[in-house]
Short mmCIF file of C-alpha atoms in Angstrom, two decimals:
data_model
loop_
_atom_site.label_atom_id
_atom_site.label_comp_id
_atom_site.label_asym_id
_atom_site.label_seq_id
_atom_site.Cartn_x
_atom_site.Cartn_y
_atom_site.Cartn_z
CA UNK A 146 83.72 -167.60 175.41
CA UNK A 147 82.70 -168.89 171.53
CA UNK A 148 82.09 -166.40 169.62
CA UNK A 149 80.81 -167.40 165.94
CA UNK A 150 82.91 -166.34 162.71
CA UNK A 151 80.37 -163.93 162.14
CA UNK A 152 81.15 -161.42 164.84
CA UNK A 153 84.64 -162.01 165.18
CA UNK A 154 84.68 -160.23 161.29
CA UNK A 155 82.53 -158.10 162.52
CA UNK A 156 84.24 -157.36 165.06
CA UNK A 157 87.44 -157.01 163.74
CA UNK A 158 86.29 -154.66 160.96
CA UNK A 159 83.50 -152.97 162.72
CA UNK A 160 80.64 -151.12 159.64
CA UNK A 161 79.83 -148.00 159.32
CA UNK A 162 81.69 -146.84 162.89
CA UNK A 163 81.44 -142.87 163.16
CA UNK A 164 78.92 -140.29 163.20
CA UNK A 165 76.96 -138.44 161.48
CA UNK A 166 77.05 -135.10 161.96
CA UNK A 167 73.70 -133.85 160.31
CA UNK A 168 71.88 -136.34 161.66
CA UNK A 169 68.61 -136.42 162.05
CA UNK A 170 68.01 -139.29 165.21
CA UNK A 171 70.45 -140.32 167.52
CA UNK A 172 70.30 -142.47 170.48
CA UNK A 173 72.30 -144.09 172.98
CA UNK A 174 70.99 -146.64 175.30
CA UNK A 175 73.09 -148.00 178.03
CA UNK A 176 75.44 -147.22 180.64
CA UNK A 177 79.15 -146.69 181.81
CA UNK A 178 79.17 -149.26 185.46
CA UNK A 179 77.62 -151.41 183.41
CA UNK A 180 79.74 -152.10 181.06
CA UNK A 181 78.47 -151.24 177.50
CA UNK A 182 76.66 -148.21 175.52
CA UNK A 183 75.68 -147.60 172.56
CA UNK A 184 75.22 -144.48 170.70
CA UNK A 185 73.43 -144.89 166.96
CA UNK A 186 73.20 -142.44 164.44
CA UNK A 187 70.90 -141.47 161.27
CA UNK A 188 70.49 -140.28 158.51
CA UNK A 189 66.87 -140.27 157.26
CA UNK A 190 65.03 -139.22 154.21
CA UNK A 191 61.71 -140.31 152.66
CA UNK A 192 61.18 -142.31 155.15
CA UNK A 193 63.64 -143.71 154.30
CA UNK A 194 67.45 -144.97 156.62
CA UNK A 195 70.03 -143.37 154.16
CA UNK A 196 72.74 -143.41 156.05
CA UNK A 197 73.37 -145.22 159.84
CA UNK A 198 76.71 -144.65 162.10
CA UNK A 199 77.79 -145.95 166.02
CA UNK A 200 79.68 -145.79 167.81
CA UNK A 201 80.34 -148.62 170.64
CA UNK A 202 81.78 -148.64 174.26
CA UNK A 203 81.58 -152.53 175.35
CA UNK A 204 82.85 -155.96 174.45
CA UNK A 205 82.96 -157.28 171.36
CA UNK A 206 79.12 -158.97 171.07
CA UNK A 207 78.64 -155.34 171.71
CA UNK A 208 81.01 -153.88 168.42
CA UNK A 209 79.86 -156.88 166.52
CA UNK A 210 76.17 -155.85 167.44
CA UNK A 211 75.76 -152.33 166.70
CA UNK A 212 77.78 -152.54 163.57
CA UNK A 213 74.88 -155.35 161.99
CA UNK A 214 72.05 -153.66 163.53
CA UNK A 215 73.74 -150.93 161.72
CA UNK A 216 74.71 -153.11 158.60
CA UNK A 217 70.84 -154.37 158.68
CA UNK A 218 68.93 -150.75 159.00
CA UNK A 219 70.95 -148.78 156.10
CA UNK A 220 68.45 -148.40 153.51
CA UNK A 221 65.85 -149.41 154.99
CA UNK A 222 61.84 -148.13 155.40
CA UNK A 223 61.46 -146.39 159.45
CA UNK A 224 58.96 -148.91 159.15
CA UNK A 225 60.98 -151.79 159.08
CA UNK A 226 63.73 -150.59 160.92
CA UNK A 227 60.92 -150.59 163.71
CA UNK A 228 60.27 -154.47 163.51
CA UNK A 229 64.28 -154.90 164.11
CA UNK A 230 64.53 -157.66 166.83
CA UNK A 231 67.32 -158.59 168.82
CA UNK A 232 66.66 -162.45 167.17
CA UNK A 233 67.82 -161.14 163.65
CA UNK A 234 70.81 -159.52 165.17
CA UNK A 235 71.99 -162.68 166.82
CA UNK A 236 70.50 -164.83 163.84
CA UNK A 237 72.51 -162.56 161.46
CA UNK A 238 75.77 -163.17 163.27
CA UNK A 239 75.21 -166.75 163.16
CA UNK A 240 74.47 -166.55 166.97
CA UNK A 241 75.31 -165.69 170.42
CA UNK A 242 76.72 -167.14 173.81
CA UNK A 243 74.07 -167.10 176.21
CA UNK A 244 75.39 -164.53 177.98
CA UNK A 245 76.08 -161.65 175.45
CA UNK A 246 72.06 -161.89 174.01
CA UNK A 247 71.43 -158.80 176.63
CA UNK A 248 73.89 -156.94 173.51
CA UNK A 249 71.50 -157.68 170.66
CA UNK A 250 68.84 -156.35 172.48
CA UNK A 251 71.15 -152.82 173.07
CA UNK A 252 71.93 -153.10 169.33
CA UNK A 253 67.89 -153.49 169.24
CA UNK A 254 67.14 -150.06 172.10
CA UNK A 255 69.53 -148.06 170.27
CA UNK A 256 67.86 -147.91 167.64
CA UNK A 257 64.91 -147.30 168.55
CA UNK A 258 66.62 -144.79 170.58
CA UNK A 259 67.65 -142.89 167.40
CA UNK A 260 63.83 -143.96 165.89
CA UNK A 261 62.48 -141.89 169.44
CA UNK A 262 65.18 -139.58 169.10
CA UNK A 263 64.14 -138.72 165.33
CA UNK A 264 60.35 -138.94 165.61
CA UNK A 265 61.03 -135.91 168.35
CA UNK A 266 62.67 -133.29 166.42
CA UNK A 267 59.82 -133.64 163.03
CA UNK A 268 57.30 -132.41 166.85
CA UNK A 269 55.64 -136.20 166.65
CA UNK A 270 55.00 -138.46 170.00
CA UNK A 271 57.57 -141.50 169.84
CA UNK A 272 55.88 -144.03 172.16
CA UNK A 273 53.22 -144.88 170.35
CA UNK A 274 55.03 -145.70 167.47
CA UNK A 275 58.56 -147.44 168.42
CA UNK A 276 57.03 -148.17 172.13
CA UNK A 277 58.81 -147.75 175.01
CA UNK A 278 62.78 -147.50 175.45
CA UNK A 279 64.64 -149.93 177.11
CA UNK A 280 67.46 -149.15 178.63
CA UNK A 281 69.01 -151.52 179.50
CA UNK A 282 67.49 -155.06 181.15
CA UNK A 283 70.31 -156.83 182.33
CA UNK A 284 71.08 -154.69 185.44
CA UNK A 285 68.19 -152.31 185.70
CA UNK A 286 69.89 -149.18 186.28
CA UNK B 65 99.16 -154.26 161.83
CA UNK B 66 101.49 -156.71 163.18
CA UNK B 67 100.59 -160.54 164.20
CA UNK B 68 102.84 -162.47 166.26
CA UNK B 69 101.72 -165.01 168.52
CA UNK B 70 103.12 -163.56 172.02
CA UNK B 71 101.68 -165.67 175.31
CA UNK B 72 101.15 -163.43 178.03
CA UNK B 73 98.59 -164.89 179.95
CA UNK B 74 100.59 -166.89 182.03
CA UNK B 75 98.86 -166.84 185.34
CA UNK B 76 95.94 -168.40 183.77
CA UNK B 77 97.97 -171.71 182.71
CA UNK B 78 101.98 -172.44 181.71
CA UNK B 79 102.57 -174.58 178.18
CA UNK B 80 104.42 -177.92 179.53
CA UNK B 81 107.49 -178.00 179.11
CA UNK B 82 109.58 -180.03 177.12
CA UNK B 83 111.81 -181.37 180.35
CA UNK B 84 108.40 -182.00 182.25
CA UNK B 85 106.75 -183.61 179.08
CA UNK B 86 110.24 -185.48 178.82
CA UNK B 87 110.30 -186.91 182.38
CA UNK B 88 106.61 -187.99 182.69
CA UNK B 89 106.57 -189.65 178.84
CA UNK B 90 107.41 -193.40 180.30
CA UNK B 91 105.08 -193.04 182.96
CA UNK B 92 102.22 -192.86 180.13
CA UNK B 93 103.99 -195.59 178.27
CA UNK B 94 105.94 -198.40 180.15
CA UNK B 95 105.83 -197.19 183.57
CA UNK B 96 102.10 -198.35 183.43
CA UNK B 97 102.30 -200.20 186.97
CA UNK B 98 99.50 -199.27 189.88
CA UNK B 99 101.58 -197.56 192.31
CA UNK B 100 99.41 -200.56 195.47
CA UNK B 101 101.56 -203.18 193.15
CA UNK B 102 104.22 -205.68 195.05
CA UNK B 103 105.77 -206.09 191.55
CA UNK B 104 108.53 -204.29 190.44
CA UNK B 105 105.99 -202.60 187.52
CA UNK B 106 104.16 -200.64 189.65
CA UNK B 107 106.56 -200.59 193.25
CA UNK B 108 108.71 -198.42 190.16
CA UNK B 109 105.73 -196.68 189.78
CA UNK B 110 105.55 -195.62 193.10
CA UNK B 111 109.31 -194.73 194.13
CA UNK B 112 108.44 -192.01 191.14
CA UNK B 113 105.12 -190.46 193.12
CA UNK B 114 107.78 -190.70 196.36
CA UNK B 115 110.32 -189.16 194.36
CA UNK B 116 107.89 -186.34 193.12
CA UNK B 117 107.33 -186.35 196.78
CA UNK B 118 110.86 -185.68 197.24
CA UNK B 119 111.38 -183.15 195.18
CA UNK B 120 108.05 -181.10 196.69
CA UNK B 121 108.82 -180.89 199.19
CA UNK B 122 112.65 -179.38 199.02
CA UNK B 123 110.70 -177.19 197.03
CA UNK B 124 108.61 -175.36 199.82
CA UNK B 125 110.66 -176.95 203.17
CA UNK B 126 108.65 -179.61 204.01
CA UNK B 127 108.74 -182.85 204.69
CA UNK B 128 107.37 -184.97 201.95
CA UNK B 129 105.23 -186.97 204.52
CA UNK B 130 103.08 -183.86 204.43
CA UNK B 131 102.62 -183.59 201.10
CA UNK B 132 99.50 -184.42 199.47
CA UNK B 133 98.68 -184.56 195.29
CA UNK B 134 95.60 -183.66 194.69
CA UNK B 135 93.86 -183.04 191.17
CA UNK B 136 94.09 -179.48 191.21
CA UNK B 137 94.84 -176.36 193.56
CA UNK B 138 91.02 -175.85 194.42
CA UNK B 139 90.41 -179.11 195.90
CA UNK B 140 93.89 -178.98 197.55
CA UNK B 141 91.27 -175.82 198.52
CA UNK B 142 88.65 -177.37 199.49
CA UNK B 143 89.91 -179.75 201.05
CA UNK B 144 91.40 -177.39 203.93
CA UNK B 145 88.69 -175.99 204.66
CA UNK B 146 85.97 -178.07 204.54
CA UNK B 147 88.67 -180.23 206.35
CA UNK B 148 90.06 -177.96 209.26
CA UNK B 149 86.44 -175.93 210.33
CA UNK B 150 85.24 -179.11 210.31
CA UNK B 151 87.99 -181.41 212.47
CA UNK B 152 87.60 -178.51 214.29
CA UNK B 153 84.18 -177.90 215.37
CA UNK B 154 83.49 -180.14 218.10
CA UNK B 155 86.11 -178.50 219.62
CA UNK B 156 84.18 -174.71 220.02
CA UNK B 157 85.87 -173.57 216.49
CA UNK B 158 83.33 -171.77 213.98
CA UNK B 159 85.08 -169.04 212.51
CA UNK B 160 87.73 -168.72 209.79
CA UNK B 161 89.25 -165.46 208.84
CA UNK B 162 90.53 -165.14 205.00
CA UNK B 163 90.11 -162.04 202.75
CA UNK B 164 87.25 -160.06 200.26
CA UNK B 165 89.57 -160.66 197.00
CA UNK B 166 90.28 -164.26 197.65
CA UNK B 167 90.24 -166.78 194.63
CA UNK B 168 86.44 -168.20 193.45
CA UNK B 169 88.06 -171.43 195.14
CA UNK B 170 88.28 -170.02 198.38
CA UNK B 171 85.97 -167.78 198.37
CA UNK B 172 83.24 -170.20 196.96
CA UNK B 173 84.00 -173.23 199.96
CA UNK B 174 83.74 -170.38 202.70
CA UNK B 175 80.05 -169.87 201.21
CA UNK B 176 79.53 -173.30 201.40
CA UNK B 177 80.75 -173.07 204.64
CA UNK B 178 78.63 -170.61 206.18
CA UNK B 179 76.09 -172.03 204.64
CA UNK B 180 76.46 -175.47 207.38
CA UNK B 181 76.74 -172.25 210.28
CA UNK B 182 80.75 -171.49 210.34
CA UNK B 183 81.24 -167.85 210.54
CA UNK B 184 83.71 -166.52 207.77
CA UNK B 185 85.56 -162.43 208.15
CA UNK B 186 86.39 -161.49 205.20
CA UNK B 187 89.05 -159.38 205.51
CA UNK B 188 88.91 -155.73 203.29
CA UNK B 189 92.37 -155.05 201.32
CA UNK B 190 93.58 -152.05 201.11
CA UNK B 191 93.57 -149.73 197.55
CA UNK B 192 97.16 -151.25 197.23
CA UNK B 193 95.76 -155.19 197.01
CA UNK B 194 97.50 -156.21 200.32
CA UNK B 195 96.50 -156.85 203.40
CA UNK B 196 98.16 -156.20 206.92
CA UNK B 197 99.16 -159.04 210.01
CA UNK B 198 97.66 -156.38 212.35
CA UNK B 199 94.05 -157.45 210.15
CA UNK B 200 94.29 -160.40 210.93
CA UNK B 201 95.67 -160.08 214.89
CA UNK B 202 92.79 -158.02 215.38
CA UNK B 203 90.56 -160.36 213.80
CA UNK B 204 91.36 -163.26 216.25
CA UNK B 205 88.36 -164.62 217.70
CA UNK B 206 88.30 -167.79 220.87
CA UNK B 207 86.74 -168.85 218.37
CA UNK B 208 88.82 -168.70 214.81
CA UNK B 209 90.12 -171.97 213.79
CA UNK B 210 91.81 -170.73 210.10
CA UNK B 211 93.57 -168.34 208.75
CA UNK B 212 93.24 -168.65 204.83
CA UNK B 213 95.13 -165.15 203.40
CA UNK B 214 95.91 -166.44 199.47
CA UNK B 215 100.10 -165.83 198.65
CA UNK B 216 99.60 -163.63 195.08
CA UNK B 217 97.22 -162.59 194.20
CA UNK B 218 96.23 -163.92 190.21
CA UNK B 219 94.76 -160.77 189.29
CA UNK B 220 96.57 -158.26 190.50
CA UNK B 221 99.33 -160.08 191.83
CA UNK B 222 99.90 -159.01 194.55
CA UNK B 223 102.52 -160.88 197.60
CA UNK B 224 100.47 -160.77 200.77
CA UNK B 225 103.20 -160.11 204.01
CA UNK B 226 102.81 -164.25 205.21
CA UNK B 227 105.51 -165.20 206.79
CA UNK B 228 104.66 -162.07 209.28
CA UNK B 229 100.86 -163.69 209.35
CA UNK B 230 101.99 -166.80 210.28
CA UNK B 231 103.52 -165.43 213.10
CA UNK B 232 100.46 -164.51 214.41
CA UNK B 233 98.28 -167.27 213.41
CA UNK B 234 101.18 -168.88 215.26
CA UNK B 235 101.27 -166.80 218.49
CA UNK B 236 97.92 -167.21 218.74
CA UNK B 237 97.61 -171.70 218.33
CA UNK B 238 94.98 -170.47 215.13
CA UNK B 239 96.10 -172.79 212.33
CA UNK B 240 97.13 -170.75 208.52
CA UNK B 241 96.20 -171.46 205.29
CA UNK B 242 97.15 -169.96 202.15
CA UNK B 243 96.73 -170.91 198.57
CA UNK B 244 100.03 -170.14 196.99
CA UNK B 245 98.86 -171.12 193.50
CA UNK B 246 100.17 -168.06 191.60
CA UNK B 247 103.19 -168.18 194.65
CA UNK B 248 104.62 -171.36 193.92
CA UNK B 249 108.62 -170.73 191.30
CA UNK B 250 108.00 -167.48 191.77
CA UNK B 251 108.61 -165.92 194.99
CA UNK B 252 111.38 -168.31 197.65
CA UNK B 253 108.73 -169.59 200.30
CA UNK B 254 110.02 -171.95 203.06
CA UNK B 255 106.51 -173.11 204.33
CA UNK B 256 108.53 -173.55 208.27
CA UNK B 257 110.53 -170.18 208.01
CA UNK B 258 107.42 -168.76 207.28
CA UNK B 259 104.78 -169.76 209.90
CA UNK B 260 102.55 -171.43 206.94
CA UNK B 261 100.41 -175.17 208.96
CA UNK B 262 98.77 -175.51 205.27
CA UNK B 263 99.48 -174.70 201.11
CA UNK B 264 97.77 -174.90 198.43
CA UNK B 265 99.32 -175.61 194.80
CA UNK B 266 98.86 -176.29 191.04
CA UNK B 267 101.04 -177.49 188.89
CA UNK B 268 99.13 -176.27 185.79
CA UNK B 269 100.38 -172.85 186.03
CA UNK B 270 104.48 -173.55 186.97
CA UNK B 271 104.76 -175.68 183.20
CA UNK B 272 103.29 -178.89 185.17
CA UNK B 273 100.19 -180.65 182.98
CA UNK B 274 96.81 -179.68 184.32
CA UNK B 275 94.65 -181.22 186.72
CA UNK B 276 97.50 -181.95 189.37
CA UNK B 277 97.98 -179.55 192.33
CA UNK B 278 98.49 -180.83 195.96
CA UNK B 279 98.38 -179.67 199.92
CA UNK B 280 100.82 -179.39 201.90
CA UNK B 281 99.52 -179.68 205.73
CA UNK B 282 102.50 -180.16 208.44
CA UNK B 283 102.48 -182.97 210.31
CA UNK B 284 100.44 -183.63 213.16
CA UNK B 285 97.22 -181.98 211.67
CA UNK B 286 94.17 -184.44 210.98
CA UNK B 287 91.90 -183.02 208.94
CA UNK B 288 89.10 -185.55 208.10
CA UNK B 289 89.98 -188.01 204.57
CA UNK B 290 89.28 -186.22 201.24
CA UNK B 291 88.58 -189.35 199.39
CA UNK B 292 87.98 -192.87 201.60
CA UNK B 293 88.87 -195.91 199.66
CA UNK B 294 93.06 -197.40 198.75
CA UNK B 295 95.70 -196.82 200.95
CA UNK B 296 97.04 -193.47 198.59
CA UNK B 297 97.56 -190.46 200.07
CA UNK B 298 98.49 -192.04 203.45
CA UNK B 299 94.53 -192.87 202.88
CA UNK B 300 93.53 -189.68 202.77
CA UNK B 301 92.75 -188.94 199.15
CA UNK B 302 92.73 -192.02 197.72
CA UNK B 303 92.18 -193.49 194.34
CA UNK B 304 95.04 -195.07 191.80
CA UNK B 305 97.46 -192.06 191.00
CA UNK B 306 97.71 -189.93 188.87
CA UNK B 307 101.49 -190.79 188.74
CA UNK B 308 102.58 -189.49 185.56
CA UNK B 309 101.13 -185.44 186.40
CA UNK B 310 102.37 -186.27 190.04
CA UNK B 311 106.12 -187.24 188.12
CA UNK B 312 105.68 -183.93 186.26
CA UNK B 313 104.79 -182.18 188.95
CA UNK B 314 107.94 -182.98 190.95
CA UNK B 315 109.44 -182.57 187.47
CA UNK B 316 108.03 -178.26 187.63
CA UNK B 317 108.06 -177.97 190.44
CA UNK B 318 112.61 -178.48 190.88
CA UNK B 319 113.01 -176.58 187.41
CA UNK B 320 110.83 -173.52 188.97
CA UNK B 321 111.81 -173.04 192.17
CA UNK B 322 115.94 -174.00 191.21
CA UNK B 323 116.69 -170.39 190.54
CA UNK B 324 114.01 -167.75 191.42
CA UNK B 325 116.19 -164.75 192.00
CA UNK B 326 117.69 -165.20 188.71
CA UNK B 327 113.95 -165.63 187.22
CA UNK B 328 113.13 -162.16 189.01
CA UNK B 329 115.88 -160.12 187.90
CA UNK B 330 114.92 -161.27 184.33
CA UNK B 331 110.74 -161.03 184.30
CA UNK B 332 111.07 -157.82 186.74
CA UNK B 333 112.73 -155.48 184.38
CA UNK B 334 110.41 -156.74 180.98
CA UNK B 335 107.10 -156.44 183.58
CA UNK B 336 108.42 -152.85 184.37
CA UNK B 337 109.20 -152.38 181.12
CA UNK B 338 105.01 -152.86 179.76
CA UNK B 339 104.69 -150.95 182.86
CA UNK B 340 106.21 -147.71 181.52
CA UNK B 341 105.51 -147.34 178.93
CA UNK B 342 101.86 -148.29 179.28
CA UNK B 343 101.38 -145.47 182.29
CA UNK B 344 102.39 -143.05 179.10
CA UNK B 345 98.22 -143.56 177.93
CA UNK B 346 96.18 -141.38 179.11
CA UNK B 347 93.91 -142.27 181.32
CA UNK B 348 95.37 -144.86 183.48
CA UNK B 349 96.00 -146.46 186.29
CA UNK B 350 98.03 -149.67 187.70
CA UNK B 351 96.01 -152.40 189.67
CA UNK B 352 97.76 -153.52 193.14
CA UNK B 353 101.24 -152.38 194.69
CA UNK B 354 103.79 -151.93 192.22
CA UNK B 355 107.07 -153.13 194.61
CA UNK B 356 105.00 -156.34 196.16
CA UNK B 357 103.96 -157.85 192.87
CA UNK B 358 104.65 -160.61 191.21
CA UNK B 359 107.39 -160.69 188.41
CA UNK B 360 105.26 -160.90 185.76
CA UNK B 361 102.12 -159.37 185.86
CA UNK B 362 100.53 -155.98 184.82
CA UNK B 363 97.24 -155.27 185.65
CA UNK B 364 95.63 -152.19 184.63
CA UNK B 365 93.14 -150.11 183.33
CA UNK B 366 92.13 -148.08 180.89
CA UNK B 367 88.92 -146.37 181.28
CA UNK B 368 86.46 -145.15 177.82
CA UNK B 369 88.28 -148.75 177.13
CA UNK B 370 86.08 -152.34 177.79
CA UNK B 371 87.86 -155.54 178.82
CA UNK B 372 87.12 -157.52 176.18
CA UNK B 373 87.65 -155.51 173.38
CA UNK B 374 91.13 -154.81 174.64
CA UNK B 375 91.81 -158.66 174.81
CA UNK B 376 90.31 -159.16 170.73
CA UNK B 377 91.40 -156.63 169.54
CA UNK B 378 95.44 -157.84 171.22
CA UNK B 379 94.02 -161.05 170.56
CA UNK B 380 93.67 -160.46 166.56
CA UNK B 381 97.50 -158.95 167.04
CA UNK B 382 98.53 -162.76 168.46
CA UNK B 383 98.65 -161.84 171.69
CA UNK B 384 97.02 -164.10 174.65
CA UNK B 385 95.65 -161.74 178.06
CA UNK B 386 92.87 -161.53 180.82
CA UNK B 387 90.81 -158.72 181.78
CA UNK B 388 88.64 -158.50 184.82
CA UNK B 389 85.02 -156.94 183.15
CA UNK B 390 82.86 -158.22 183.65
CA UNK B 391 82.19 -159.41 180.16
CA UNK B 392 85.27 -161.65 181.03
CA UNK B 393 83.62 -162.55 184.83
CA UNK B 394 80.67 -164.17 183.37
CA UNK B 395 78.30 -161.94 185.29
CA UNK B 396 77.53 -158.13 185.39
CA UNK B 397 79.89 -157.35 187.98
CA UNK B 398 83.49 -156.59 186.98
CA UNK B 399 86.33 -158.39 189.52
CA UNK B 400 86.31 -158.60 193.16
CA UNK B 401 89.36 -158.41 192.95
CA UNK B 402 89.34 -155.27 191.46
CA UNK B 403 86.09 -153.16 193.35
CA UNK B 404 87.58 -155.04 196.44
CA UNK B 405 90.52 -151.80 195.74
CA UNK B 406 87.68 -149.67 195.89
CA UNK B 407 87.73 -148.92 191.66
CA UNK B 408 84.63 -147.64 189.86
CA UNK B 409 83.01 -150.16 187.75
CA UNK B 410 83.18 -147.78 184.92
CA UNK B 411 87.46 -148.54 185.60
CA UNK B 412 86.90 -152.12 186.62
CA UNK B 413 85.64 -152.73 183.38
CA UNK B 414 88.40 -151.04 181.08
CA UNK B 415 90.60 -153.85 182.91
CA UNK B 416 94.24 -155.77 181.32
CA UNK B 417 96.06 -158.38 182.94
CA UNK B 418 99.28 -159.55 180.68
CA UNK B 419 101.27 -161.78 182.72
CA UNK B 420 104.66 -162.98 181.59
CA UNK B 421 106.84 -165.27 182.16
CA UNK B 422 110.90 -165.56 182.04
CA UNK B 423 109.94 -167.78 178.75
CA UNK B 424 108.99 -164.34 177.56
CA UNK B 425 111.24 -162.26 175.83
CA UNK B 426 112.23 -158.24 174.55
CA UNK B 427 110.26 -158.72 171.47
CA UNK B 428 107.99 -160.24 172.78
CA UNK B 429 107.38 -156.84 175.18
CA UNK B 430 107.93 -155.08 171.69
CA UNK B 431 104.78 -155.98 170.27
CA UNK B 432 102.51 -156.24 173.82
CA UNK B 433 104.24 -152.44 173.80
CA UNK B 434 103.14 -151.90 170.50
CA UNK B 435 100.00 -153.64 170.13
CA UNK B 436 97.73 -151.85 173.72
CA UNK B 437 98.70 -148.71 172.57
CA UNK B 438 98.01 -149.61 169.36
CA UNK B 439 94.52 -151.54 170.20
CA UNK B 440 92.89 -149.06 173.22
CA UNK B 441 93.64 -146.11 170.83
CA UNK B 442 91.31 -148.26 168.16
CA UNK B 443 89.12 -148.89 170.78
CA UNK B 444 88.28 -145.49 172.35
CA UNK B 445 88.90 -144.40 168.94
CA UNK B 446 84.87 -145.83 168.88
CA UNK B 447 84.19 -145.98 172.39
CA UNK B 448 81.46 -142.74 173.27
CA UNK B 449 81.94 -143.14 176.77
CA UNK B 450 85.72 -141.89 175.88
CA UNK B 451 84.41 -139.17 174.05
CA UNK B 452 82.16 -138.34 176.71
CA UNK B 453 85.52 -138.25 178.97
CA UNK B 454 86.97 -135.74 176.87
CA UNK B 455 84.76 -133.24 175.99
CA UNK B 456 84.27 -133.37 179.90
CA UNK B 457 80.80 -134.39 180.04
CA UNK B 458 80.68 -137.65 182.17
CA UNK B 459 83.93 -137.30 184.36
CA UNK B 460 85.45 -140.34 186.01
CA UNK B 461 87.69 -140.96 189.10
CA UNK B 462 90.08 -143.47 188.50
CA UNK B 463 92.09 -143.15 192.02
CA UNK B 464 89.79 -145.05 194.23
CA UNK B 465 86.90 -144.46 196.40
#
């Protein structure tokens, strides 16, 4: 498995690992059967993501994409975070092996799942804003 | 975090030993003659190959003319299975018996034979990763042409009752092939005493280079040629020989089989020390029978930690190992071997295979134990699955279903 140095760097010292006790947006995607679970915690204030943390069960790419995705949305507005694409995460990591692209999709979905939860807590229907969060493209479980 | 290079993936491949390299070098330099040539330079190369063949035969209890050099173990497996089935098809024998947890060199060859219309019985394996001679006896049909069962499993290292299976095959008049790629040099093998008709092996698992293997085929068995051409390998696998590698294989098997009991006495306690120490980690299990297992094989599952992440964590500490998680099989499913034992996906994803050898030191073992413990703790700390297990939100059975 040829990982880029960037991926290995983020695996070795992942950024933003942990939980946010007073998070106001929490989302979890993936499942244990597939071997990938990502849980993302967001602290949002005045439409800005003040803090983002994650916990991930999964391979090196799953951990690296979680780390990178949380880096990318931290400090950004909710609107910008909604635009985060899996490709942007892949690019920021200097690429991923083809068999690992689904990990970046999972990272994008984890952000969306956390934002869905955020809107729900605000009493706002998330679907028109976030869209439907597809849990796992790869196995459909 | 301490870093120390420890190679614990000997089931994947091994380093070419100095002795083997020394034996090979002349045949990469001045000994470049074609073994088929009439003059001295050619004859010398020819003698070197025959000398290697003799060493192979001695190590396996076979006759030199029963040894055929190939390009790898997979080639030997392909040739044996396809060769026998194609040969016996005209006699109405269209059935082959194997197991669900063979190497893909066997399983994919069987899939290819199925496409041609042959029928394959895949014997299930028990929760400890063993097949029984009784299972084989029950599966044999009047149209069974071949039984192919691996000597030792490449992932969990379980050693199958090969002599007993061979005996049943012989009594029932069915040919018996074994993929012994993982067993040669680890288990005493004698093809005559153990009733083996055909055996595949590979050089690079026993400190010979990659790109050379062999098929033992009992005298009297005639199957279609693998490669038509010149007279090399008695005309059955034509093509100018890979002289240096064949010489290397001869030297390697001589060394690997010189003192198997001595190696077992040295390596088994190190293996057991790893298993015992890692068993202290909560929510883990040993995969495969503890006793009927290759001297250097440790295969354990750690729930809540994913296999590839474990490997990368070990790599950061200098340790080379392997896993049967989906991420490392290149598919969405974890290893077919672990699933065959009855493990659930969640447990199979957290598997780690360490394969040590007589080159491994006690200091290496210390480093392996400390590093695996560290890596499992670190991986679980960031695992939402482990969190759910800890707070009782998710239940995962460590046992087999």
